[in-house]
Coordinates of C-alpha atoms in Angstrom, one line a residue:
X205 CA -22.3 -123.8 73.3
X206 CA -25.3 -124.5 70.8
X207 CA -27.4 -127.8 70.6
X208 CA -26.3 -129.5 67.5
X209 CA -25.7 -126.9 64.9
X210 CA -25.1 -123.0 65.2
X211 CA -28.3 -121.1 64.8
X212 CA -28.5 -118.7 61.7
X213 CA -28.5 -115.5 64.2
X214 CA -24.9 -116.7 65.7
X215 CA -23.5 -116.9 61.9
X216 CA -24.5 -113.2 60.8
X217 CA -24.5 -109.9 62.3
X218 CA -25.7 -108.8 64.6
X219 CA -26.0 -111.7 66.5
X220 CA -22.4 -112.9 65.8
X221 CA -21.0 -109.8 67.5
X222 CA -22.3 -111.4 70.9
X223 CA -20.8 -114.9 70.1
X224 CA -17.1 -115.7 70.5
X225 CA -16.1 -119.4 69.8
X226 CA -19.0 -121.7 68.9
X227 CA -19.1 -125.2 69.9
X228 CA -22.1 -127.7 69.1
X229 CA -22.9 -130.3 71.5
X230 CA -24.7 -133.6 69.7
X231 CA -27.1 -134.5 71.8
X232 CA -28.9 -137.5 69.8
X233 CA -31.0 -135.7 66.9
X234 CA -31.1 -138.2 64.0
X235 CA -29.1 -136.5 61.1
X236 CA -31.6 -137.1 58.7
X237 CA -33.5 -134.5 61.1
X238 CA -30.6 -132.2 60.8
X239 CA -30.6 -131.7 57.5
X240 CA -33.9 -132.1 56.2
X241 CA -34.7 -129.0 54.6
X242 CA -31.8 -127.2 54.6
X243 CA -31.0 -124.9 52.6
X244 CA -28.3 -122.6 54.1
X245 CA -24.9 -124.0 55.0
X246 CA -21.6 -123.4 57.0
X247 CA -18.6 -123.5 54.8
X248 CA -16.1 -124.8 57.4
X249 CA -11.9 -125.6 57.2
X250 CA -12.8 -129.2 56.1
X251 CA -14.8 -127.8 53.4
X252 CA -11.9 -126.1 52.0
X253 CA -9.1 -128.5 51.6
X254 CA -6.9 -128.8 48.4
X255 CA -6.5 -132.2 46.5
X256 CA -3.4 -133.9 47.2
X257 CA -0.8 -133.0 44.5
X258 CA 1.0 -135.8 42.5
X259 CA 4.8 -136.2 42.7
X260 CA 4.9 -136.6 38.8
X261 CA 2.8 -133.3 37.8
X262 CA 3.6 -130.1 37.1
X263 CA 2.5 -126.8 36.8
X264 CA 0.2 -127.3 33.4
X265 CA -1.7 -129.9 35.7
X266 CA -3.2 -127.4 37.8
X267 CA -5.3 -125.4 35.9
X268 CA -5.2 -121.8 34.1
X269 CA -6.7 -118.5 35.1
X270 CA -6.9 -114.9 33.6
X271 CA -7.3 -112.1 35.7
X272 CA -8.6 -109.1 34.1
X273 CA -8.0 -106.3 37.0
X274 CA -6.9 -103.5 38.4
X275 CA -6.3 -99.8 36.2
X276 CA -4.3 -97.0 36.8
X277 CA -6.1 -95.6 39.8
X278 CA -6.6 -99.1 41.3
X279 CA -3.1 -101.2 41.2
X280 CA -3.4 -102.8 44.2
X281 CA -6.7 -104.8 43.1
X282 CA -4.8 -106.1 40.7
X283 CA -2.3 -107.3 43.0
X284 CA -4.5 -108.9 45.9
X285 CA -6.5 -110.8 42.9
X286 CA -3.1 -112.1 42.0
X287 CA -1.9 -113.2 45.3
X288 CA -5.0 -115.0 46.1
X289 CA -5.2 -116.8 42.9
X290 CA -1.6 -118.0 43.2
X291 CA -2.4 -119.4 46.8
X292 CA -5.4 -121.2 45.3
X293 CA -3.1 -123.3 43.8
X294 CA -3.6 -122.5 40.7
X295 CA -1.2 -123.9 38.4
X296 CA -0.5 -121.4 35.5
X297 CA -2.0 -117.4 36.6
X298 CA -2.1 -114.6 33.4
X299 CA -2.8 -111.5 33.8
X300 CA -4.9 -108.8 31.0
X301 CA -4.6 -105.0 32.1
X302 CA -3.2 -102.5 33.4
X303 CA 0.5 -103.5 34.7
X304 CA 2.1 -102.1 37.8
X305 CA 5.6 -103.0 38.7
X306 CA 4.5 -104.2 42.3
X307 CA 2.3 -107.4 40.4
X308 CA 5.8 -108.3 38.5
X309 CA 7.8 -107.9 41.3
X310 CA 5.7 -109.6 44.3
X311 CA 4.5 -112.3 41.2
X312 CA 7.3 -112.6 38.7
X313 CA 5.5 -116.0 38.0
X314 CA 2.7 -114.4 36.3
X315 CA 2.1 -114.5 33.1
X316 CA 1.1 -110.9 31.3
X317 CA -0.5 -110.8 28.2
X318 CA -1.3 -108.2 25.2
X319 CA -4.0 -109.2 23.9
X320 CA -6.6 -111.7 24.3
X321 CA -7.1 -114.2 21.6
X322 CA -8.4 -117.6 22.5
X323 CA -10.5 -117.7 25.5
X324 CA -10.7 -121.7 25.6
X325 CA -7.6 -121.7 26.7
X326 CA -8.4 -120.8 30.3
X327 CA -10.3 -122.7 32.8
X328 CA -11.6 -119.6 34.9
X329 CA -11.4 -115.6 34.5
X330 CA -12.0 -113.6 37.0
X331 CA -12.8 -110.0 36.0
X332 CA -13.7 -106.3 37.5
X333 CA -11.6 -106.2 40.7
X334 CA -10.0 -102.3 39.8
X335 CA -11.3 -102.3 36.8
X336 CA -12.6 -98.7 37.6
X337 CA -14.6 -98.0 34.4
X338 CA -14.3 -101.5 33.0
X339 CA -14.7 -102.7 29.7
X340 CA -17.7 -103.4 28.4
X341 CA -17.3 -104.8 25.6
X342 CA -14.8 -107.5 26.6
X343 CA -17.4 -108.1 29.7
X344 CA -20.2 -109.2 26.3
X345 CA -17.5 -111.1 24.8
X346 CA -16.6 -113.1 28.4
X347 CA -20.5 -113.3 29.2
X348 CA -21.9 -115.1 25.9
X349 CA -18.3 -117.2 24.6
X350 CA -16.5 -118.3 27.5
X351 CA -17.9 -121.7 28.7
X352 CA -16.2 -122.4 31.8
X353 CA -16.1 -120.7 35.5
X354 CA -16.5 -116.9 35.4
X355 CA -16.4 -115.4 38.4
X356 CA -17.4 -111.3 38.3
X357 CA -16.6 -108.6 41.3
X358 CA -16.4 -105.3 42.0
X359 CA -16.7 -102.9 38.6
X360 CA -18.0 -106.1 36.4
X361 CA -20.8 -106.1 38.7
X362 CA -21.3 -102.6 38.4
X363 CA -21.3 -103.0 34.7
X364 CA -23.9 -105.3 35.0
X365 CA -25.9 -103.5 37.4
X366 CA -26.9 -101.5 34.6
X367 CA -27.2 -104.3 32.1
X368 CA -28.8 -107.0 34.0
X369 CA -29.8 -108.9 30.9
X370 CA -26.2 -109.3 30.2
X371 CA -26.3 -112.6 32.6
X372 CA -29.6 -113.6 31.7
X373 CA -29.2 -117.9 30.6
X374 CA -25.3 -117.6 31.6
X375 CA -24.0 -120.5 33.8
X376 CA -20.6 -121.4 35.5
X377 CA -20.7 -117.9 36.6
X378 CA -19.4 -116.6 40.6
X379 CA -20.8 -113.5 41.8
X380 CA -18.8 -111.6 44.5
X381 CA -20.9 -108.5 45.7
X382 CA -20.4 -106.5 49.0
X383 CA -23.5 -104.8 50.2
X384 CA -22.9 -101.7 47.9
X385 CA -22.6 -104.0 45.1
X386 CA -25.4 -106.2 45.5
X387 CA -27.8 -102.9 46.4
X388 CA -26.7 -101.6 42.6
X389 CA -27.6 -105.6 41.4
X390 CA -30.9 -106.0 43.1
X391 CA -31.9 -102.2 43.7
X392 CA -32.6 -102.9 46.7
X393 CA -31.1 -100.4 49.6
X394 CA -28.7 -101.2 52.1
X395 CA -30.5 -101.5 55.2
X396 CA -33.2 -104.2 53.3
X397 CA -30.2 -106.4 52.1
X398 CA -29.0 -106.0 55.8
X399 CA -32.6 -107.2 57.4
X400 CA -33.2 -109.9 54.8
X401 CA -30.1 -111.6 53.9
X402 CA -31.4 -114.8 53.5

């Protein structure tokens, strides 16, 4: 039990490893007390509900995503990338790379394409999950003409671990580092990023 809100050391580790459920107890702090200041917040289930579908809609109505994943060595990137996007609730999911049979078969709803001509078309990509060496070049192209939500993991952040500059001005833009990852970004070593999180 915690007065009013979970303290920052019960959220992250180490702390969290001594804390099983956590319940706060109100006991009379004004809420503008509470969250004055704050700048570090709790994304909770509430926070992550889905809007309420229309009986008249279809698929078109729920947005379009490319996935630009996975390679020969890394299949199953692909794959999880996929499954996730699809329980997002996104409504129309295509895929750019490299295809193995388990995608089509788990995903048959997915929509694979040869080439990539009109990014406007899309209303997020996600890119680098897999990608093993990447693509530069289409990471450039993504980076400087695509307008709307971009959201970069695994090798697209190691491609721009070495190009930093790449991101510099861009907006609408997710990154999804792990702690390797975000070492490579910042330079920083593991055990820093570990002690000053924050």
């Amino acid at each position: 039990f915690t007065v009013e809100t979970p303290k920052i050391n019960m959220l992250d580790y180490p702390g969290k490893s001594f804390c099983g459920e956590i319940i706060s107890l109100p006991i009379g702090f004004p809420t503008p007390l509470l969250i004055k200041n704050r700048h570090i917040f709790r994304v909770e289930k509430k926070d992550l509900s889905f809007p309420e579908r229309k009986r008249d809609s279809h698929k078109g109505d729920y947005g379009k995503t490319l996935i630009l994943a996975g390679s020969k060595n890394y299949p199953g990137a692909a794959l999880l990338a996929s499954g996730a996007a699809l329980k997002s609730g996104i409504g129309l999911l295509y895929y750019y790379g490299e295809v193995c049979e388990e995608i089509l078969i788990k995903y048959p709803e997915i929509i694979l394409l040869d080439k990539i001509e009109n990014l406007d078309l899309f209303d997020s990509i996600l890119a680098g999950p897999g990608w093993g060496d990447g693509n530069e070049s289409l990471l450039k192209k993504l980076i400087s003409d695509f307008s709307h939500s971009l959201i970069l993991d695994a090798d697209a952040l190691n491609l721009i671990s070495r190009k930093p500059e790449l991101l510099k001005n861009r907006k609408n833009t997710l990154l999804t580092p792990h702690l390797k990852e975000f070492s490579r970004l910042t330079g920083k070593d593991t055990d820093w990023i570990k002690k000053n999180k924050l």
